[in-house]
mmCIF file of C-alpha atoms and ligand atoms in Angstrom:
data_model
loop_
_atom_site.group_PDB
_atom_site.id
_atom_site.type_symbol
_atom_site.label_atom_id
_atom_site.label_comp_id
_atom_site.label_asym_id
_atom_site.label_seq_id
_atom_site.Cartn_x
_atom_site.Cartn_y
_atom_site.Cartn_z
ATOM 1 C CA MET A 225 65.383 78.915 -94.424
ATOM 2 C CA THR A 226 62.432 76.812 -93.396
ATOM 3 C CA VAL A 227 59.908 76.200 -96.143
ATOM 4 C CA LEU A 228 56.457 75.691 -94.822
ATOM 5 C CA HIS A 229 54.295 73.423 -96.923
ATOM 6 C CA GLU A 230 50.589 73.605 -97.125
ATOM 7 C CA GLY A 231 49.222 71.541 -94.312
ATOM 8 C CA ASP A 232 52.073 72.286 -91.938
ATOM 9 C CA ARG A 233 50.681 73.182 -88.587
ATOM 10 C CA TYR A 234 52.077 74.791 -85.537
ATOM 11 C CA HIS A 235 51.159 73.259 -82.266
ATOM 12 C CA VAL A 236 51.258 75.721 -79.428
ATOM 13 C CA ARG A 237 51.487 73.582 -76.332
ATOM 14 C CA THR A 238 50.016 75.142 -73.264
ATOM 15 C CA SER A 239 51.514 74.137 -69.938
ATOM 16 C CA ALA A 240 50.144 70.898 -68.563
ATOM 17 C CA LEU A 241 51.218 71.851 -65.056
ATOM 18 C CA ARG A 242 51.966 75.154 -63.409
ATOM 19 C CA VAL A 243 53.482 75.771 -59.996
ATOM 20 C CA SER A 244 53.240 79.097 -58.239
ATOM 21 C CA VAL A 245 55.655 79.141 -55.319
ATOM 22 C CA ALA A 246 53.825 80.688 -52.362
ATOM 23 C CA GLY A 247 56.347 79.744 -49.683
ATOM 24 C CA SER A 248 59.959 78.706 -50.232
ATOM 25 C CA SER A 249 61.396 79.192 -46.751
ATOM 26 C CA SER A 250 62.370 76.620 -44.190
ATOM 27 C CA ALA A 251 60.819 76.794 -40.710
ATOM 28 C CA MET A 252 62.315 80.229 -39.904
ATOM 29 C CA PRO A 253 61.107 82.347 -42.838
ATOM 30 C CA ARG A 254 63.518 84.445 -44.852
ATOM 31 C CA PRO A 255 62.672 88.175 -44.654
ATOM 32 C CA GLY A 256 59.523 88.867 -46.677
ATOM 33 C CA ARG A 257 59.070 85.186 -47.489
ATOM 34 C CA ALA A 258 56.727 82.478 -46.258
ATOM 35 C CA CYS A 259 57.054 78.861 -45.223
ATOM 36 C CA SER A 260 56.210 75.904 -47.463
ATOM 37 C CA CYS A 261 53.387 76.303 -49.945
ATOM 38 C CA TYR A 262 52.980 75.571 -53.655
ATOM 39 C CA VAL A 263 49.956 76.274 -55.861
ATOM 40 C CA ILE A 264 49.677 73.426 -58.380
ATOM 41 C CA ARG A 265 47.474 74.023 -61.397
ATOM 42 C CA SER A 266 46.427 71.913 -64.362
ATOM 43 C CA SER A 267 43.670 72.567 -66.874
ATOM 44 C CA GLN A 268 41.113 71.002 -64.540
ATOM 45 C CA ALA A 269 42.402 71.516 -61.016
ATOM 46 C CA ALA A 270 43.989 73.982 -58.619
ATOM 47 C CA ILE A 271 45.392 72.567 -55.406
ATOM 48 C CA LEU A 272 47.907 73.437 -52.714
ATOM 49 C CA PHE A 273 50.837 71.363 -51.595
ATOM 50 C CA ASP A 274 51.209 72.513 -47.973
ATOM 51 C CA LEU A 275 50.060 75.777 -46.439
ATOM 52 C CA GLY A 276 52.866 76.876 -44.146
ATOM 53 C CA SER A 277 52.965 79.926 -41.918
ATOM 54 C CA GLY A 278 52.646 83.196 -43.795
ATOM 55 C CA SER A 279 51.899 81.578 -47.152
ATOM 56 C CA LEU A 280 48.189 82.296 -47.607
ATOM 57 C CA SER A 281 48.961 85.899 -48.485
ATOM 58 C CA ASN A 282 51.110 84.674 -51.370
ATOM 59 C CA VAL A 283 48.475 82.133 -52.410
ATOM 60 C CA ARG A 284 46.113 85.073 -52.774
ATOM 61 C CA GLU A 285 48.591 86.773 -55.096
ATOM 62 C CA ALA A 286 48.509 83.674 -57.298
ATOM 63 C CA LEU A 287 44.808 82.839 -57.396
ATOM 64 C CA ASP A 288 41.377 83.358 -55.908
ATOM 65 C CA TYR A 289 41.409 80.967 -52.943
ATOM 66 C CA SER A 290 37.716 80.192 -53.438
ATOM 67 C CA LYS A 291 38.742 78.480 -56.703
ATOM 68 C CA LEU A 292 40.857 75.874 -54.920
ATOM 69 C CA ASP A 293 39.830 72.254 -55.424
ATOM 70 C CA ALA A 294 41.819 70.812 -52.514
ATOM 71 C CA VAL A 295 44.607 71.399 -50.015
ATOM 72 C CA LEU A 296 47.141 68.638 -49.284
ATOM 73 C CA ILE A 297 49.358 68.784 -46.223
ATOM 74 C CA SER A 298 52.529 66.696 -46.493
ATOM 75 C CA HIS A 299 53.143 66.509 -42.740
ATOM 76 C CA MET A 300 52.105 68.124 -39.515
ATOM 77 C CA HIS A 301 54.958 70.528 -38.904
ATOM 78 C CA ALA A 302 53.957 74.149 -38.372
ATOM 79 C CA ASP A 303 55.955 75.407 -41.351
ATOM 80 C CA HIS A 304 53.760 73.185 -43.558
ATOM 81 C CA PHE A 305 50.219 73.600 -42.239
ATOM 82 C CA LEU A 306 49.666 76.627 -39.958
ATOM 83 C CA ASP A 307 47.971 78.816 -42.578
ATOM 84 C CA VAL A 308 45.090 76.367 -42.702
ATOM 85 C CA ILE A 309 43.791 78.569 -39.878
ATOM 86 C CA PRO A 310 43.628 81.880 -41.814
ATOM 87 C CA LEU A 311 42.267 80.004 -44.830
ATOM 88 C CA ARG A 312 39.461 78.799 -42.601
ATOM 89 C CA TYR A 313 38.645 82.418 -41.748
ATOM 90 C CA GLY A 314 38.749 83.350 -45.415
ATOM 91 C CA LEU A 315 36.385 80.542 -46.397
ATOM 92 C CA LYS A 316 34.037 81.353 -43.520
ATOM 93 C CA TYR A 317 33.981 85.140 -43.660
ATOM 94 C CA GLY A 318 35.598 86.051 -46.986
ATOM 95 C CA PRO A 319 33.901 87.937 -49.800
ATOM 96 C CA VAL A 320 33.245 84.944 -52.027
ATOM 97 C CA PRO A 321 30.513 82.575 -50.893
ATOM 98 C CA GLN A 322 31.773 79.026 -50.874
ATOM 99 C CA GLY A 323 29.738 76.510 -52.835
ATOM 100 C CA SER A 324 30.953 73.451 -50.999
ATOM 101 C CA ARG A 325 33.422 72.463 -48.324
ATOM 102 C CA LEU A 326 37.034 72.477 -49.447
ATOM 103 C CA PRO A 327 38.711 69.051 -49.268
ATOM 104 C CA LEU A 328 41.619 69.234 -46.813
ATOM 105 C CA TYR A 329 43.839 66.151 -47.028
ATOM 106 C CA LEU A 330 46.042 65.372 -44.042
ATOM 107 C CA PRO A 331 48.394 62.514 -43.254
ATOM 108 C CA ALA A 332 47.071 59.908 -40.808
ATOM 109 C CA GLY A 333 46.953 61.429 -37.341
ATOM 110 C CA GLY A 334 46.854 64.961 -38.692
ATOM 111 C CA GLN A 335 43.173 65.463 -37.946
ATOM 112 C CA THR A 336 43.683 64.723 -34.263
ATOM 113 C CA MET A 337 46.531 67.200 -33.992
ATOM 114 C CA LEU A 338 44.738 69.939 -35.930
ATOM 115 C CA ARG A 339 41.522 69.535 -33.939
ATOM 116 C CA GLN A 340 43.427 69.623 -30.638
ATOM 117 C CA MET A 341 45.173 72.800 -31.717
ATOM 118 C CA CYS A 342 41.918 74.463 -32.782
ATOM 119 C CA ALA A 343 40.258 73.379 -29.540
ATOM 120 C CA ALA A 344 42.669 75.678 -27.708
ATOM 121 C CA PHE A 345 41.135 78.824 -29.227
ATOM 122 C CA ALA A 346 38.017 78.070 -31.287
ATOM 123 C CA SER A 347 34.986 79.158 -29.274
ATOM 124 C CA GLU A 348 32.642 77.334 -31.675
ATOM 125 C CA GLY A 349 34.439 74.072 -30.942
ATOM 126 C CA PRO A 350 37.074 72.412 -33.095
ATOM 127 C CA ALA A 351 34.600 70.329 -35.116
ATOM 128 C CA ASP A 352 32.471 73.297 -36.203
ATOM 129 C CA PHE A 353 35.519 75.489 -36.663
ATOM 130 C CA LEU A 354 37.038 73.184 -39.248
ATOM 131 C CA ASP A 355 34.162 71.132 -40.625
ATOM 132 C CA GLU A 356 31.992 74.086 -41.523
ATOM 133 C CA VAL A 357 34.334 75.009 -44.361
ATOM 134 C CA PHE A 358 36.672 72.027 -44.828
ATOM 135 C CA ASP A 359 35.937 68.456 -45.779
ATOM 136 C CA VAL A 360 38.760 67.080 -43.630
ATOM 137 C CA ARG A 361 40.109 63.761 -44.884
ATOM 138 C CA ASP A 362 43.100 61.496 -44.375
ATOM 139 C CA PHE A 363 44.988 60.672 -47.540
ATOM 140 C CA ASP A 364 46.157 57.113 -48.067
ATOM 141 C CA GLU A 365 49.765 57.270 -49.224
ATOM 142 C CA ARG A 366 49.447 53.787 -50.792
ATOM 143 C CA SER A 367 46.618 54.877 -53.090
ATOM 144 C CA ILE A 368 46.380 57.166 -56.076
ATOM 145 C CA LEU A 369 44.455 60.340 -55.372
ATOM 146 C CA GLU A 370 42.733 61.898 -58.380
ATOM 147 C CA ILE A 371 41.651 65.535 -58.300
ATOM 148 C CA GLY A 372 40.322 66.765 -61.637
ATOM 149 C CA ASP A 373 42.876 65.607 -64.205
ATOM 150 C CA LEU A 374 45.662 65.493 -61.592
ATOM 151 C CA ARG A 375 46.934 62.103 -60.537
ATOM 152 C CA LEU A 376 48.665 62.278 -57.160
ATOM 153 C CA THR A 377 50.943 59.639 -55.678
ATOM 154 C CA PHE A 378 53.001 59.618 -52.501
ATOM 155 C CA ALA A 379 56.216 58.360 -50.944
ATOM 156 C CA ARG A 380 57.132 58.291 -47.280
ATOM 157 C CA THR A 381 60.197 60.456 -46.704
ATOM 158 C CA ILE A 382 62.925 60.306 -44.073
ATOM 159 C CA HIS A 383 61.914 62.985 -41.576
ATOM 160 C CA TYR A 384 61.211 63.329 -37.877
ATOM 161 C CA VAL A 385 57.445 62.708 -38.206
ATOM 162 C CA ASP A 386 55.320 60.885 -40.825
ATOM 163 C CA THR A 387 55.959 62.889 -43.979
ATOM 164 C CA PHE A 388 55.077 62.309 -47.620
ATOM 165 C CA ALA A 389 56.593 63.522 -50.864
ATOM 166 C CA ILE A 390 53.938 64.073 -53.541
ATOM 167 C CA ARG A 391 54.008 63.499 -57.304
ATOM 168 C CA ALA A 392 51.460 65.310 -59.489
ATOM 169 C CA ALA A 393 51.057 63.940 -63.004
ATOM 170 C CA VAL A 394 48.861 64.922 -65.914
ATOM 171 C CA ASP A 395 49.057 64.181 -69.648
ATOM 172 C CA GLY A 396 52.530 62.660 -69.442
ATOM 173 C CA SER A 397 53.958 65.560 -67.433
ATOM 174 C CA ALA A 398 54.957 65.219 -63.821
ATOM 175 C CA LEU A 399 56.369 67.211 -60.954
ATOM 176 C CA VAL A 400 57.498 65.949 -57.597
ATOM 177 C CA TYR A 401 57.637 67.845 -54.324
ATOM 178 C CA SER A 402 60.016 66.304 -51.806
ATOM 179 C CA SER A 403 58.446 67.891 -48.731
ATOM 180 C CA ASP A 404 60.985 67.505 -45.900
ATOM 181 C CA THR A 405 63.404 64.630 -46.234
ATOM 182 C CA ALA A 406 66.902 63.383 -45.757
ATOM 183 C CA PRO A 407 68.271 61.645 -48.861
ATOM 184 C CA CYS A 408 65.705 58.926 -49.520
ATOM 185 C CA ASP A 409 65.445 56.172 -52.138
ATOM 186 C CA ARG A 410 61.637 56.239 -51.963
ATOM 187 C CA VAL A 411 61.616 59.926 -52.873
ATOM 188 C CA VAL A 412 64.065 59.225 -55.696
ATOM 189 C CA GLU A 413 61.734 56.548 -57.079
ATOM 190 C CA LEU A 414 58.751 58.873 -56.802
ATOM 191 C CA ALA A 415 60.731 61.502 -58.720
ATOM 192 C CA ARG A 416 61.793 59.030 -61.428
ATOM 193 C CA ASP A 417 61.922 60.893 -64.792
ATOM 194 C CA ALA A 418 59.832 63.771 -63.412
ATOM 195 C CA ASP A 419 59.956 66.934 -65.502
ATOM 196 C CA LEU A 420 60.392 69.033 -62.360
ATOM 197 C CA PHE A 421 61.733 68.065 -58.957
ATOM 198 C CA LEU A 422 61.087 70.568 -56.188
ATOM 199 C CA CYS A 423 63.537 69.385 -53.565
ATOM 200 C CA GLU A 424 64.213 70.702 -50.132
ATOM 201 C CA CYS A 425 67.721 71.804 -49.155
ATOM 202 C CA THR A 426 67.172 72.892 -45.568
ATOM 203 C CA LEU A 427 70.770 72.118 -44.615
ATOM 204 C CA GLY A 428 72.155 74.388 -47.322
ATOM 205 C CA LEU A 429 75.889 73.722 -47.428
ATOM 206 C CA GLY A 430 75.836 72.168 -43.972
ATOM 207 C CA THR A 431 75.386 68.713 -42.537
ATOM 208 C CA GLU A 432 73.139 67.104 -39.964
ATOM 209 C CA SER A 433 74.229 65.021 -37.005
ATOM 210 C CA GLY A 434 72.112 62.394 -35.296
ATOM 211 C CA ALA A 435 68.807 61.296 -36.775
ATOM 212 C CA ARG A 436 68.495 62.562 -40.330
ATOM 213 C CA GLY A 437 65.463 64.540 -41.529
ATOM 214 C CA HIS A 438 66.712 67.093 -44.036
ATOM 215 C CA SER A 439 68.965 67.406 -47.084
ATOM 216 C CA SER A 440 71.760 69.690 -48.162
ATOM 217 C CA ALA A 441 71.816 71.334 -51.598
ATOM 218 C CA ALA A 442 74.406 68.774 -52.723
ATOM 219 C CA GLU A 443 72.190 65.930 -51.526
ATOM 220 C CA ALA A 444 69.233 67.435 -53.381
ATOM 221 C CA GLY A 445 71.401 67.467 -56.516
ATOM 222 C CA ALA A 446 72.360 63.830 -55.974
ATOM 223 C CA MET A 447 68.700 62.818 -55.592
ATOM 224 C CA ALA A 448 67.780 64.692 -58.787
ATOM 225 C CA THR A 449 70.523 62.847 -60.661
ATOM 226 C CA ALA A 450 69.506 59.460 -59.257
ATOM 227 C CA ALA A 451 65.892 60.153 -60.248
ATOM 228 C CA GLY A 452 66.749 61.331 -63.761
ATOM 229 C CA ALA A 453 64.695 64.456 -63.105
ATOM 230 C CA GLY A 454 64.507 66.923 -65.978
ATOM 231 C CA ARG A 455 64.878 70.016 -63.838
ATOM 232 C CA LEU A 456 65.760 70.681 -60.208
ATOM 233 C CA VAL A 457 64.380 73.583 -58.208
ATOM 234 C CA LEU A 458 65.808 73.887 -54.703
ATOM 235 C CA THR A 459 63.416 75.007 -52.002
ATOM 236 C CA HIS A 460 62.775 75.114 -48.222
ATOM 237 C CA PHE A 461 65.947 77.021 -47.407
ATOM 238 C CA SER A 462 67.013 79.775 -45.017
ATOM 239 C CA ASP A 463 68.989 82.946 -45.664
ATOM 240 C CA GLU A 464 72.170 81.442 -44.258
ATOM 241 C CA TYR A 465 73.584 80.858 -47.744
ATOM 242 C CA ALA A 466 73.374 82.796 -51.004
ATOM 243 C CA SER A 467 71.215 81.329 -53.767
ATOM 244 C CA SER A 468 74.280 81.010 -55.978
ATOM 245 C CA GLN A 469 76.022 78.900 -53.329
ATOM 246 C CA LEU A 470 73.066 76.528 -53.168
ATOM 247 C CA GLU A 471 72.869 76.285 -56.962
ATOM 248 C CA ASP A 472 76.602 75.635 -57.235
ATOM 249 C CA ALA A 473 76.521 72.922 -54.569
ATOM 250 C CA ALA A 474 73.566 71.170 -56.234
ATOM 251 C CA GLY A 475 75.101 71.719 -59.669
ATOM 252 C CA ASP A 476 78.207 69.786 -58.629
ATOM 253 C CA ARG A 477 75.991 66.710 -58.258
ATOM 254 C CA TYR A 478 73.385 67.353 -60.960
ATOM 255 C CA ALA A 479 74.109 68.241 -64.565
ATOM 256 C CA GLY A 480 70.603 69.378 -65.538
ATOM 257 C CA PRO A 481 69.007 72.810 -65.154
ATOM 258 C CA CYS A 482 69.038 73.877 -61.517
ATOM 259 C CA SER A 483 67.725 76.989 -59.782
ATOM 260 C CA VAL A 484 66.403 78.103 -56.419
ATOM 261 C CA ALA A 485 62.746 78.734 -55.698
ATOM 262 C CA ASP A 486 61.455 82.064 -54.461
ATOM 263 C CA ASP A 487 58.037 83.239 -53.359
ATOM 264 C CA GLY A 488 56.084 84.575 -56.319
ATOM 265 C CA ILE A 489 57.844 82.683 -59.086
ATOM 266 C CA GLU A 490 55.915 80.499 -61.483
ATOM 267 C CA LEU A 491 57.229 77.285 -62.982
ATOM 268 C CA SER A 492 55.644 75.632 -66.002
ATOM 269 C CA ILE A 493 55.845 72.178 -67.469
HETATM 270 ZN ZN1 LIG B 536 59.122 69.056 -41.258
HETATM 271 ZN ZN1 LIG B 537 59.675 71.977 -43.131
#
């Protein structure tokens, strides 16, 4: 029996970081699921890591999009950025008037690609189409980006185009999102001692020949172990394998808690 003495106090710790998974699929979405997107929330900030095709609908399930403080795009593959377009329509024509332009952080070269794409259909011109509602910026992967109380750092991954894993830290808690990567020491270092490691496992139980750009579930497990991550959540996968197969494969290489992501779930640190 626990005897409570006068002066004992309970500390109810609220989550320092919350992740709402808004898109857990790889480039070909699983039925009813969207491509890469994660809503990251702290006490002072709400941001998106990626905004892949089909994900804005799920973002709207998680929060009022007009409350977003920033959107970060890890790399310029369609399964990571295409829903910037419907978000633009929401910010321009949606029910909630927008107080200021929403910061949209892209990797170097991303602005050129996005503006070229918008130029193909935007009658108002690509500059007006985007800049009316977004404050479009490059992020510098060598610098720390601070948004509210969130401290964001980056690591270049091994992928087919310039791609950056992102670490979000606040009050001694940290999560790392691998984005798309083959097994990568830089991503491991970024994920060092993170409470939560959201790691891609596009290859599932398979392998990749030629130039590497993705990881299997086992390789995700190995990276989580090398990083000393507190918890592994596998993401960016197809419906080729059952969730239990992915968890088992990662679990063979990682002894900590391991699960698969799904659209709509919320993770707390
Ligand atoms: Zn990619
Ligand atoms: Zn991808």
